Amino acid sequence: MAILLFAEHDNAALSDQTARALTAASRIGSEVDILIAGKAAGAVAEAAARLTGVRKVLLAEGDAFEHRLAEPVANLIVALSDGYDAIVAAATTSGKNVLPRVAALIDVMQVSEIVEVVAPDTFKRPIYAGNALQTVQSTDAKKVVTVRTAGFVAAASVNAAAAIVAVNADAAGSGLSFFVENRLSTSDRPELSSAKIVVSGGRALGSQEKFHEIILPVADKLGAAVGASRAAVDAGYAPNDWQVGQTGKVVAPALYIACGISGAIQHLAGMKDSKVIVAINKDEEAPIFQVADYGLVGDIFELLPELERQL
Ligand SMILES: Cc1cc2nc3c(=O)[nH]c(=O)nc-3n(C[C@H](O)[C@H](O)[C@H](O)COP(=O)(O)OP(=O)(O)OC[C@H]3O[C@@H](n4cnc5c(N)ncnc54)[C@H](O)[C@@H]3O)c2cc1C
């Protein structure tokens, strides 16, 4: 089976999410081509070409692809789709923006946010905020699939590079949407979705000042990304893009430290696949302890400064 994998990048660097989605794509079929749609994205194509298991890289460049707006990119993918049995992308903001449009244009069902490839036409995906796994089989001739990448290891980068083929694409803008601006939060900390360690804080922190005073020093000592429960975000203790959970980010780091977080199912939906979970909570009955590998019952305002000193 031939697969077209739509890559996630910023025209300068290839996202780790693509290497993870490649692992999933390779389980659907052995002939995987990566599509880089962008502008001046040659370095991205070179990085993609070095990933293990890539047959070739298709590089489509043009003004309309610079910000990967859904309309021109979906048209590009549809134009290329004849030679492919499946179109795959990571379930990122960009993948979730483009692939439903592709599925609609070629008139097939999308299979969203798979966590396992059972067979080339059969996939597992979470439902009910991750409380159940559904196995779905697609009988469509062409599969359109987004991948929840946390469950897949990244394909390795090797020295030998696959061929990069330039695609002459119609890069005219559709006029249906325009790029206005990107407002990016800048941080020296690792990105939450791909960090190896995440330290998260909950409602127990009580204020933005305390969140910063108690959580950030421990995160910085560990080189960790910072996460938060929705209660902490809604109360303004932490910014929106730190939220972990059903309506936030889904993370699966090697180590997740939940501080003053009760462990509501909507929070667990975003972190329960972490390799090692540490919970610090003063209530020994808190549900978070049911998923924790290590639990510390006590007051975060005493334990976290102590942990920082020990680190
Ligand atoms: C549709 C929907 C989507 C949702 N999506 C999300 C989501 O994406 N992410 C998410 O997180 N939530 C989500 N929620 C909200 C979720 O149900 C919980 O309300 C939320 O996760 C609770 O956050 P919390 O654990 O910080 O707060 P609480 O549940 O209030 O827990 C605070 C915890 O801190 C402990 N504590 C208090 N003081 C201390 C102290 N000094 N030291 C140690 N421990 C202390 C308490 O024992 C308690 O366990 C969603 C809810 C709905 C309905």
Coordinates of N, CA and C in Angstrom, one line a residue, residues 125-134 148 246 265-266 268-269 272:
R125 N -9.0 3.8 18.2 CA -9.0 5.2 18.5 C -9.8 5.4 19.8
P126 N -9.4 6.4 20.6 CA -10.1 6.6 21.9 C -11.5 7.3 21.7
I127 N -12.4 6.9 22.6 CA -13.7 7.6 22.6 C -14.0 7.9 24.1
Y128 N -15.0 8.7 24.4 CA -15.4 9.0 25.7 C -14.2 9.5 26.5
A129 N -13.5 10.5 26.0 CA -12.4 11.1 26.7 C -11.3 10.1 27.0
G130 N -11.2 9.1 26.2 CA -10.1 8.1 26.4 C -10.5 7.0 27.3
N131 N -11.8 7.0 27.8 CA -12.2 5.9 28.7 C -12.5 4.6 28.0
A132 N -12.6 4.6 26.7 CA -12.8 3.4 26.0 C -12.1 3.5 24.6
L133 N -11.6 2.3 24.2 CA -11.0 2.3 22.8 C -11.9 1.6 21.9
Q134 N -12.1 2.3 20.7 CA -13.0 1.8 19.7 C -12.1 1.2 18.6
R148 N -2.9 10.1 16.6 CA -2.5 10.7 17.9 C -1.1 10.2 18.2
Q246 N -8.5 16.4 28.0 CA -9.4 16.1 26.9 C -9.6 17.4 26.1
I265 N -11.3 12.5 35.1 CA -11.1 11.7 33.9 C -10.7 12.6 32.7
Q266 N -11.2 13.9 32.7 CA -10.8 14.7 31.6 C -9.3 15.1 31.6
L268 N -7.0 13.0 33.1 CA -6.3 11.7 32.8 C -6.3 11.5 31.3
A269 N -7.3 11.9 30.6 CA -7.4 11.6 29.1 C -6.2 12.3 28.5
K272 N -2.6 10.0 30.8 CA -2.4 8.7 31.5 C -1.5 7.7 30.7

